[in-house]
CSV table of C-alpha atoms in Angstrom, one decimal:
chain,number,residue,atom,x,y,z
A,1,MET,CA,102.8,95.6,262.3
A,2,ALA,CA,101.4,99.0,263.3
A,3,ILE,CA,97.6,99.2,263.6
A,4,ASN,CA,96.4,102.3,261.7
A,5,PHE,CA,92.7,102.1,262.3
A,6,ASN,CA,90.6,102.0,265.5
A,7,PHE,CA,89.9,98.2,266.0
A,8,ALA,CA,86.4,98.7,267.2
A,9,LYS,CA,85.4,100.7,264.1
A,10,LYS,CA,87.1,98.3,261.8
A,11,PHE,CA,85.4,95.3,263.5
A,12,ALA,CA,82.0,97.0,263.2
A,13,ALA,CA,82.6,97.7,259.6
A,14,GLU,CA,83.6,94.1,258.9
A,15,GLN,CA,80.4,92.8,260.5
A,16,ILE,CA,78.3,95.1,258.4
A,17,ILE,CA,80.0,94.1,255.3
A,18,LYS,CA,79.6,90.4,256.1
A,19,ARG,CA,75.9,91.0,256.6
A,20,ALA,CA,75.8,92.8,253.2
A,21,LEU,CA,77.6,89.9,251.6
A,22,ASN,CA,75.1,87.5,253.1
A,23,TYR,CA,72.2,89.6,251.7
A,24,ILE,CA,73.6,89.6,248.2
A,25,GLU,CA,74.3,85.9,248.4
A,26,LYS,CA,70.7,85.1,249.2
A,27,ASP,CA,69.0,87.3,246.7
A,28,PRO,CA,71.2,89.9,245.0
A,29,ASP,CA,68.4,91.6,243.0
A,30,ARG,CA,66.0,92.1,245.9
A,31,ASN,CA,68.6,92.8,248.7
A,32,PHE,CA,71.0,95.2,247.0
A,33,ILE,CA,69.1,98.3,248.3
A,34,LYS,CA,69.5,96.8,251.8
A,35,VAL,CA,73.2,96.5,251.2
A,36,LEU,CA,73.4,100.2,250.3
A,37,ASP,CA,71.5,101.0,253.5
A,38,LEU,CA,74.1,99.1,255.5
A,39,LEU,CA,77.0,100.8,253.7
A,40,GLU,CA,75.6,104.2,254.5
A,41,LYS,CA,76.0,103.3,258.2
A,42,ILE,CA,79.8,103.0,257.9
A,43,ALA,CA,80.5,105.6,255.2
A,44,ARG,CA,82.9,108.1,256.8
A,45,THR,CA,83.2,110.8,254.1
A,46,GLU,CA,80.7,112.9,252.2
A,47,ASN,CA,82.1,111.6,248.9
A,48,HIS,CA,81.4,108.0,250.0
A,49,LYS,CA,77.8,108.9,251.0
A,50,GLU,CA,77.3,110.7,247.6
A,51,GLU,CA,78.6,107.7,245.7
A,52,ILE,CA,76.3,105.4,247.6
A,53,ALA,CA,73.3,107.7,246.8
A,54,SER,CA,74.3,107.8,243.2
A,55,LEU,CA,74.6,104.0,243.0
A,56,ARG,CA,71.1,103.8,244.6
A,57,ARG,CA,69.7,106.0,241.8
A,58,GLU,CA,71.5,104.2,239.1
A,59,TYR,CA,70.5,100.8,240.4
A,60,LYS,CA,66.8,101.6,240.2
A,61,LYS,CA,67.0,102.7,236.5
A,62,ASN,CA,69.9,100.7,235.1
A,63,PRO,CA,69.3,97.0,234.4
A,64,ALA,CA,73.0,96.4,233.7
A,65,ILE,CA,73.9,97.1,237.3
A,66,LYS,CA,71.4,94.4,238.4
A,67,GLN,CA,73.0,91.9,236.0
A,68,TYR,CA,76.4,92.9,237.3
A,69,ILE,CA,75.4,92.4,241.0
A,70,LYS,CA,74.1,88.9,240.2
A,71,LYS,CA,77.7,88.0,239.2
A,72,PHE,CA,78.6,88.2,242.8
A,73,THR,CA,77.0,84.8,243.4
A,74,GLU,CA,79.6,83.3,241.1
A,75,ILE,CA,82.6,84.6,243.1
A,76,ALA,CA,84.6,82.1,245.2
A,77,PRO,CA,84.0,82.5,249.0
A,78,SER,CA,87.7,83.4,249.5
A,79,TYR,CA,87.2,86.4,247.3
A,80,LYS,CA,84.1,87.6,249.2
A,81,GLU,CA,86.1,87.4,252.4
A,82,GLY,CA,89.4,88.6,251.0
A,83,LEU,CA,89.4,90.9,248.0
A,84,VAL,CA,86.0,92.5,248.5
A,85,MET,CA,86.6,93.1,252.2
A,86,ASN,CA,90.1,94.6,251.6
A,87,PHE,CA,88.8,96.7,248.7
A,88,PHE,CA,85.7,98.1,250.4
A,89,ILE,CA,86.9,98.4,254.0
A,90,ASN,CA,90.7,98.7,254.2
A,91,SER,CA,91.3,100.4,250.9
A,92,GLY,CA,88.0,102.4,250.6
A,93,LEU,CA,85.9,103.2,253.6
A,94,LEU,CA,88.7,103.3,256.2
A,95,GLY,CA,91.8,103.8,254.0
A,96,ILE,CA,90.8,106.9,252.0
A,97,PRO,CA,89.9,109.0,255.1
A,98,TYR,CA,93.2,108.0,256.7
A,99,GLN,CA,95.2,108.8,253.6
A,100,PHE,CA,93.8,112.4,253.6
A,101,LYS,CA,94.5,112.7,257.3
A,102,MET,CA,98.1,111.6,256.7
A,103,ALA,CA,98.4,113.9,253.7
A,104,GLU,CA,97.5,116.8,255.9
A,105,LYS,CA,100.0,115.7,258.5
A,106,LEU,CA,102.8,115.2,256.0
A,107,GLY,CA,102.0,118.3,253.8
A,108,VAL,CA,102.0,116.2,250.6
A,109,ASP,CA,99.4,114.0,248.8
A,110,VAL,CA,99.1,110.4,249.9
A,111,PRO,CA,98.0,108.2,247.0
A,112,TRP,CA,95.2,105.6,247.0
A,113,THR,CA,97.4,103.0,245.3
A,114,ILE,CA,100.9,102.3,244.2
A,115,LEU,CA,101.9,100.5,241.0
A,116,ILE,CA,104.9,98.2,241.5
A,117,ASP,CA,106.9,96.2,239.0
A,118,PRO,CA,108.3,93.2,240.9
A,119,THR,CA,110.3,92.2,237.8
A,120,SER,CA,111.0,93.5,234.3
A,121,ALA,CA,111.3,90.0,232.8
A,122,CYS,CA,108.7,89.0,230.4
A,123,ASN,CA,108.0,85.8,228.3
A,124,LEU,CA,106.5,87.8,225.4
A,125,ASN,CA,107.8,90.6,223.2
A,126,CYS,CA,104.7,92.6,222.3
A,127,THR,CA,104.6,95.4,219.7
A,128,GLY,CA,104.3,98.8,221.2
A,129,CYS,CA,104.8,97.7,224.8
A,130,TRP,CA,105.0,100.7,227.2
A,131,ALA,CA,107.7,98.8,229.2
A,132,GLY,CA,109.5,97.5,226.2
A,133,LYS,CA,112.6,99.6,226.7
A,134,TYR,CA,113.3,98.7,230.3
A,135,SER,CA,116.1,96.2,230.9
A,136,LYS,CA,114.7,92.6,231.1
A,137,SER,CA,116.9,91.6,234.0
A,138,ASP,CA,115.8,93.9,236.8
A,139,ARG,CA,114.0,92.6,239.9
A,140,LEU,CA,112.9,94.1,243.2
A,141,GLU,CA,114.0,92.0,246.2
A,142,PHE,CA,111.1,90.5,248.2
A,143,GLU,CA,112.3,92.5,251.3
A,144,VAL,CA,112.0,95.8,249.3
A,145,ILE,CA,108.5,95.0,248.2
A,146,ASP,CA,107.5,93.9,251.6
A,147,ARG,CA,108.8,97.2,253.1
A,148,ILE,CA,107.0,99.3,250.5
A,149,ILE,CA,103.7,97.6,251.2
A,150,THR,CA,104.2,97.8,255.0
A,151,GLU,CA,105.0,101.5,254.8
A,152,ALA,CA,102.0,102.0,252.5
A,153,LYS,CA,99.7,100.5,255.1
A,154,GLU,CA,101.0,102.9,257.7
A,155,LEU,CA,99.8,105.7,255.4
A,156,GLY,CA,96.4,104.0,254.8
A,157,ILE,CA,97.2,102.5,251.4
A,158,TYR,CA,95.6,99.1,251.2
A,159,PHE,CA,95.4,98.6,247.4
A,160,ILE,CA,98.5,97.7,245.5
A,161,VAL,CA,98.8,97.2,241.7
A,162,LEU,CA,101.5,94.9,240.2
A,163,SER,CA,102.8,95.1,236.6
A,164,GLY,CA,106.1,94.5,234.9
A,165,GLY,CA,107.5,92.8,232.9
A,166,GLU,CA,105.3,89.9,233.6
A,167,PRO,CA,104.6,89.7,237.3
A,168,THR,CA,103.8,85.9,237.3
A,169,LEU,CA,107.5,85.4,236.5
A,170,TYR,CA,108.4,86.8,240.0
A,171,PRO,CA,109.5,83.8,242.1
A,172,ARG,CA,108.0,85.0,245.4
A,173,LEU,CA,104.8,86.5,244.0
A,174,PHE,CA,102.4,84.5,246.2
A,175,ASP,CA,104.6,85.2,249.2
A,176,ILE,CA,103.6,88.9,248.8
A,177,PHE,CA,99.9,88.0,248.7
A,178,GLU,CA,100.1,85.7,251.7
A,179,LYS,CA,102.2,88.1,253.7
A,180,HIS,CA,99.8,91.0,253.2
A,181,GLN,CA,96.4,89.3,253.4
A,182,ASP,CA,94.8,92.7,254.5
A,183,VAL,CA,95.7,94.2,251.1
A,184,GLY,CA,93.8,94.0,247.8
A,185,PHE,CA,96.1,93.4,244.8
A,186,LEU,CA,95.4,94.0,241.1
A,187,MET,CA,97.9,92.4,238.8
A,188,TYR,CA,98.4,93.3,235.1
A,189,THR,CA,99.4,90.1,233.3
A,190,ASN,CA,99.6,88.7,229.8
A,191,GLY,CA,97.8,85.7,231.2
A,192,THR,CA,99.8,83.1,229.3
A,193,LEU,CA,101.5,81.6,232.4
A,194,ILE,CA,98.4,81.2,234.6
A,195,ASP,CA,97.8,77.4,234.7
A,196,GLU,CA,95.5,75.3,236.9
A,197,GLU,CA,98.0,75.3,239.9
A,198,MET,CA,98.4,79.1,239.8
A,199,ALA,CA,94.6,79.7,239.4
A,200,ASP,CA,94.1,77.4,242.5
A,201,ARG,CA,96.6,79.4,244.5
A,202,MET,CA,94.7,82.6,243.6
A,203,VAL,CA,91.5,81.1,245.0
A,204,GLU,CA,93.4,80.2,248.2
A,205,VAL,CA,94.8,83.7,248.9
A,206,GLY,CA,91.6,85.4,247.7
A,207,ASN,CA,93.1,88.9,247.5
A,208,VAL,CA,94.5,89.2,244.0
A,209,SER,CA,92.6,90.0,240.8
A,210,PRO,CA,94.4,89.5,237.4
A,211,ALA,CA,93.8,92.1,234.7
A,212,ILE,CA,94.7,90.2,231.5
A,213,SER,CA,96.1,92.1,228.6
A,214,ILE,CA,94.0,91.6,225.4
A,215,GLU,CA,93.4,93.9,222.5
A,216,GLY,CA,90.9,92.1,220.3
A,217,PHE,CA,90.4,88.7,218.7
A,218,LYS,CA,92.8,86.1,217.5
A,219,GLU,CA,94.4,87.8,214.5
A,220,GLU,CA,95.0,91.1,216.4
A,221,ILE,CA,96.4,89.3,219.6
A,222,ASP,CA,98.6,86.8,217.8
A,223,GLY,CA,99.9,89.5,215.5
A,224,ARG,CA,100.9,91.8,218.4
A,225,ARG,CA,101.8,89.2,221.1
A,226,GLY,CA,102.8,86.1,219.2
A,227,GLU,CA,101.2,83.0,217.7
A,228,GLY,CA,99.0,81.0,220.0
A,229,VAL,CA,98.7,83.8,222.7
A,230,PHE,CA,94.9,84.4,222.1
A,231,ASP,CA,94.1,80.7,222.7
A,232,LYS,CA,96.2,80.7,225.9
A,233,ILE,CA,94.3,83.8,227.1
A,234,MET,CA,90.9,82.2,226.4
A,235,HIS,CA,92.0,79.1,228.3
A,236,THR,CA,93.2,81.2,231.3
A,237,MET,CA,89.9,83.1,231.4
A,238,ASP,CA,88.1,79.8,231.5
A,239,LEU,CA,90.3,78.6,234.4
A,240,LEU,CA,89.6,81.7,236.4
A,241,ARG,CA,85.9,81.9,235.7
A,242,ASP,CA,85.3,78.3,236.6
A,243,ARG,CA,87.1,78.8,240.0
A,244,GLY,CA,85.2,82.0,240.8
A,245,VAL,CA,88.3,84.3,240.6
A,246,VAL,CA,87.6,88.0,240.2
A,247,PHE,CA,89.4,89.0,237.0
A,248,GLY,CA,89.2,91.6,234.3
A,249,ALA,CA,90.9,92.7,231.1
A,250,SER,CA,93.4,95.4,230.2
A,251,VAL,CA,93.2,96.8,226.7
A,252,THR,CA,95.5,99.2,224.8
A,253,VAL,CA,93.3,101.1,222.3
A,254,THR,CA,95.0,102.2,219.1
A,255,ARG,CA,93.9,103.8,215.9
A,256,ASN,CA,93.9,100.3,214.3
A,257,ASN,CA,91.9,98.3,216.8
A,258,VAL,CA,89.4,100.8,218.3
A,259,ASP,CA,86.6,99.6,216.0
A,260,GLU,CA,87.3,95.9,216.8
A,261,LEU,CA,87.2,96.6,220.5
A,262,PHE,CA,84.3,99.0,220.8
A,263,GLY,CA,82.8,99.6,217.3
A,264,LYS,CA,80.6,96.6,217.8
A,265,ASP,CA,79.6,94.7,221.0
A,266,ASP,CA,81.3,91.4,220.0
A,267,PHE,CA,84.5,92.0,222.0
A,268,ILE,CA,82.7,93.1,225.1
A,269,GLU,CA,80.3,90.2,224.9
A,270,LEU,CA,83.3,87.8,224.6
A,271,LEU,CA,84.7,89.2,227.8
A,272,ILE,CA,81.4,89.0,229.6
A,273,GLU,CA,81.0,85.4,228.4
A,274,LYS,CA,84.4,84.5,229.7
A,275,GLY,CA,83.6,86.0,233.1
A,276,ALA,CA,85.5,89.3,233.2
A,277,THR,CA,84.0,91.8,235.6
A,278,TYR,CA,86.0,94.9,234.5
A,279,VAL,CA,88.0,96.4,231.7
A,280,TRP,CA,90.7,99.0,232.0
A,281,SER,CA,90.9,100.8,228.7
A,282,PHE,CA,94.2,102.6,228.0
A,283,HIS,CA,94.7,104.9,225.0
A,284,TYR,CA,98.0,104.1,223.3
A,285,VAL,CA,100.8,106.5,224.4
A,286,PRO,CA,103.9,106.7,222.2
A,287,ILE,CA,106.5,105.7,224.7
A,288,GLY,CA,108.5,102.5,225.4
A,289,LYS,CA,109.2,100.1,222.5
A,290,ASP,CA,109.1,101.8,219.1
A,291,PRO,CA,106.9,104.8,219.9
A,292,ASN,CA,104.6,105.3,216.9
A,293,LEU,CA,102.4,108.4,216.6
A,294,ASP,CA,100.3,106.7,213.9
A,295,LEU,CA,99.0,104.3,216.6
A,296,MET,CA,97.5,107.1,218.6
A,297,LEU,CA,93.7,107.5,218.6
A,298,THR,CA,92.5,110.3,216.3
A,299,PRO,CA,90.5,113.1,218.0
A,300,GLU,CA,87.3,111.7,216.3
A,301,GLN,CA,88.1,108.2,217.6
A,302,ARG,CA,88.6,109.5,221.1
A,303,LYS,CA,85.4,111.4,220.8
A,304,PHE,CA,83.6,108.2,219.8
A,305,MET,CA,85.0,106.5,222.9
A,306,ALA,CA,83.9,109.3,225.1
A,307,TYR,CA,80.3,108.4,224.3
A,308,LYS,CA,80.6,104.7,223.6
A,309,ILE,CA,82.2,103.7,227.0
A,310,PRO,CA,79.4,105.3,229.1
A,311,GLU,CA,76.9,103.6,226.8
A,312,ILE,CA,78.6,100.2,227.6
A,313,ARG,CA,78.5,100.9,231.3
A,314,SER,CA,74.8,101.6,231.2
A,315,GLN,CA,73.9,98.5,229.1
A,316,LYS,CA,76.4,95.8,229.8
A,317,PRO,CA,77.1,93.8,233.1
A,318,ILE,CA,80.8,94.8,233.0
A,319,PHE,CA,82.6,97.9,234.3
A,320,VAL,CA,84.8,99.7,231.7
A,321,ALA,CA,87.1,102.5,232.8
A,322,ASP,CA,88.3,104.8,230.0
A,323,PHE,CA,91.7,106.2,230.6
A,324,TRP,CA,92.0,109.1,229.7
A,325,ASN,CA,88.4,110.1,228.8
A,326,ASP,CA,87.3,109.6,232.4
A,327,GLY,CA,89.3,112.6,233.6
A,328,THR,CA,86.0,114.4,234.3
A,329,PHE,CA,85.3,111.8,237.0
A,330,THR,CA,88.7,111.7,238.5
A,331,GLY,CA,89.3,115.4,238.6
A,332,GLY,CA,92.1,115.2,236.0
A,333,CYS,CA,95.4,113.2,236.1
A,334,ILE,CA,95.7,111.0,239.2
A,335,ALA,CA,99.5,110.3,238.8
A,336,GLY,CA,102.5,112.0,240.4
A,337,GLY,CA,101.6,110.8,243.8
A,338,ARG,CA,98.2,112.5,243.8
A,339,ARG,CA,96.3,109.2,243.9
A,340,TYR,CA,98.9,106.9,242.4
A,341,PHE,CA,102.5,106.5,241.3
A,342,HIS,CA,104.8,103.9,239.8
A,343,ILE,CA,107.9,102.0,241.1
A,344,ASN,CA,109.7,100.2,238.3
A,345,ALA,CA,111.7,97.0,238.7
A,346,LYS,CA,114.9,98.9,239.4
A,347,GLY,CA,113.2,100.7,242.3
A,348,GLU,CA,113.1,104.0,240.4
A,349,VAL,CA,110.1,106.1,241.5
A,350,GLU,CA,108.1,107.4,238.5
A,351,PRO,CA,105.0,109.6,238.4
A,352,CYS,CA,103.1,107.2,236.2
A,353,ALA,CA,103.6,103.9,234.2
A,354,PHE,CA,103.9,106.1,231.1
A,355,VAL,CA,106.1,108.9,232.4
A,356,HIS,CA,109.6,107.3,232.5
A,357,PHE,CA,111.4,109.9,234.5
A,358,SER,CA,112.6,109.8,238.1
A,359,VAL,CA,114.6,111.6,240.8
A,360,ASP,CA,114.4,108.9,243.5
A,361,ASN,CA,114.9,105.2,244.1
A,362,ILE,CA,112.8,103.4,246.7
A,363,LYS,CA,115.7,101.2,247.7
A,364,GLU,CA,117.5,104.3,249.1
A,365,LYS,CA,114.5,106.1,250.7
A,366,SER,CA,111.4,105.4,252.7
A,367,LEU,CA,107.9,105.8,251.1
A,368,LYS,CA,107.3,109.0,253.1
A,369,GLU,CA,110.5,110.4,251.7
A,370,VAL,CA,109.8,109.7,248.1
A,371,LEU,CA,106.3,111.2,248.3
A,372,GLN,CA,108.1,114.4,249.1
A,373,ASN,CA,110.3,114.4,246.0
A,374,PRO,CA,110.5,117.5,243.7
A,375,LEU,CA,109.1,115.6,240.7
A,376,PHE,CA,105.9,114.8,242.5
A,377,LYS,CA,105.6,118.3,243.9
A,378,SER,CA,106.1,119.8,240.5
A,379,TYR,CA,103.3,117.5,239.2
A,380,GLN,CA,100.9,118.2,242.0
A,381,LYS,CA,101.1,122.0,241.9
A,382,ARG,CA,100.0,121.9,238.3
A,383,GLN,CA,97.1,119.4,238.7
A,384,PRO,CA,94.7,119.4,237.1
A,385,PHE,CA,96.8,120.2,234.0
A,386,ASN,CA,93.9,121.7,232.2
A,387,GLU,CA,90.5,123.2,233.2
A,388,ASN,CA,89.1,121.0,230.5
A,389,LEU,CA,89.2,117.7,232.4
A,390,MET,CA,88.8,115.8,229.1
A,391,LEU,CA,92.5,116.7,228.7
A,392,PRO,CA,93.9,115.2,231.9
A,393,CYS,CA,97.3,113.8,230.8
A,394,PRO,CA,100.6,115.7,230.7
A,395,ILE,CA,101.9,113.4,227.9
A,396,ILE,CA,99.2,113.3,225.3
A,397,ASP,CA,97.0,116.2,226.3
A,398,ASN,CA,99.3,118.8,227.8
A,399,PRO,CA,102.8,117.9,226.6
A,400,HIS,CA,104.1,121.4,227.5
A,401,CYS,CA,103.4,120.6,231.1
A,402,LEU,CA,105.6,117.5,231.1
A,403,ARG,CA,108.5,119.4,229.6
A,404,GLU,CA,108.1,122.1,232.4
A,405,ILE,CA,107.9,119.4,235.1
A,406,VAL,CA,111.0,117.5,233.9
A,407,GLU,CA,113.1,120.7,233.6
A,408,GLU,CA,111.9,122.2,236.9
A,409,SER,CA,112.5,119.0,238.9
A,410,GLY,CA,115.7,117.8,237.3
A,411,ALA,CA,114.2,114.4,236.6
A,412,LYS,CA,116.2,112.0,234.5
A,413,PRO,CA,115.0,109.4,232.0
A,414,THR,CA,114.7,105.9,233.4
A,415,HIS,CA,115.7,104.2,230.2
A,416,GLU,CA,117.2,105.1,226.8
A,417,GLY,CA,114.8,106.9,224.6
A,418,ALA,CA,112.3,107.9,227.4
A,419,ASP,CA,112.9,111.6,226.6
A,420,THR,CA,111.6,111.3,223.0
A,421,VAL,CA,108.3,112.6,224.3
A,422,LEU,CA,110.0,115.9,225.1
A,423,LYS,CA,111.6,116.7,221.8
A,424,GLY,CA,111.8,116.1,218.1
A,425,ASP,CA,109.1,114.6,215.9
A,426,VAL,CA,107.3,112.8,218.7
A,427,ALA,CA,107.0,116.0,220.7
A,428,LYS,CA,105.8,117.9,217.7
A,429,GLY,CA,103.2,115.3,216.9
A,430,LEU,CA,102.0,115.3,220.5
A,431,ASP,CA,101.6,119.1,220.3
A,432,LYS,CA,99.5,118.8,217.2
A,433,MET,CA,97.3,116.0,218.5
A,434,SER,CA,96.7,117.6,221.8
A,435,SER,CA,95.6,120.9,220.1
A,436,GLU,CA,93.2,119.0,217.9
A,437,TRP,CA,91.7,117.1,220.8
A,438,SER,CA,91.4,120.2,222.8
A,439,ARG,CA,89.1,121.6,220.2
A,440,VAL,CA,87.1,118.4,219.7
A,441,SER,CA,86.7,117.7,223.4
A,442,LYS,CA,85.5,121.1,224.6
A,443,PRO,CA,81.8,120.5,223.9
A,444,ILE,CA,82.0,117.0,225.4
A,445,PHE,CA,83.5,118.5,228.6
A,446,GLU,CA,80.8,121.2,228.7
A,447,GLU,CA,78.1,118.6,228.2
A,448,ARG,CA,79.5,116.5,231.1
A,449,MET,CA,79.8,119.4,233.4
A,450,GLY,CA,76.2,120.5,232.6
A,451,LYS,CA,77.2,123.5,230.5
A,452,PRO,CA,75.7,124.4,227.1
A,453,ALA,CA,77.5,122.6,224.3
A,454,SER,CA,79.4,124.7,221.8
A,455,ASP,CA,77.6,125.5,218.5
A,456,ASP,CA,80.0,123.4,216.5
A,457,SER,CA,79.4,120.2,218.5
A,458,GLU,CA,78.8,117.2,216.3
A,459,SER,CA,76.6,114.1,216.6
A,460,LYS,CA,77.7,111.9,219.5
A,461,LEU,CA,78.7,108.8,217.7
A,462,ALA,CA,79.7,110.3,214.4
């Protein structure tokens, strides 16, 4: 395997990280500032240095961060040596600068991560599933996945996300983790198939973090995913927490469940109690199985989340990412190869898990070749899609952009019905919703960017 990074620099970085881990293990509260001092020594980009400085400021005034850091003592040793090391060194401190170096050399963006579906098979049949219209019989060969990850590392990509389908149904799942011990993996899963044996194997490999799909309490979960699923998820979380596995939750926020998820603190407190360290919050997008505009967040609900999620981040020992309201922090949409893209279980290369159009198949081309494809180039020349970064998405926020991209690139739908977002009632509904959100979000964007809010701005949590 090709060595991408100077060994001496990597070895020095690893030694510093190990010292930092030792500091946190002994006394996380008192030693965290020492850890930040050590990280500054190996930071290679100005962005990394700025992020460390920002974290230093927040740590001094935000008690939630102190609580969050204390969780580190509950993590299994294999994760401290595996996932944390891979994430901070290979994927972050060394990987990101190398990605930008390779991007300059190739003349195209090199992403930070790739989302791969090993299989489209799933043991559940959830209402509104974004992948619900894919065939259930597709599977990527182990050799193809192995090649993708090997080629990714040659570009400095050391963080891989797995989805599906249900990835725990993939027969050689742990062969992937074991073959690529220098990579950090995040795996979206419904959590129902993780038993004691699988949880033990996660501890052994120490480089995969499950993000378990959950959208509320028992009635909501069992109604959407099937009877008994909520109890299975709770049991799985107990197994992972007791073993010190780093895991989180993935929530799809709809018009119907936003209050249950974030209106009160009960749901977040449940996740904290169960041991989750992060939450990926996705706004419902009308694609996949039975697209339904009536499940989309209203502009007022989305506005509520724009203020509620930062509040949770500042008060609770759990990190919550709010896709798509965090567009102001990511510089807009990250898809289309800019910082991530999707490979489905057929091998079709898509800009995003929610944009089901493609011009290439990874089985026929190298990773470098697919990064040069016209669909990605059409994406990237338009990013950000809106100067108001509270409107990052080309599907729900700037639907005219997606229509232009598909037409310009000649991209084809990757399953029947994928093009409903481009025409008909769904397209009209997206136009209307995006226009309303543009109006509501403008003062939020101005506030975040430090500009005077518009005169018609309303109370934050109205």
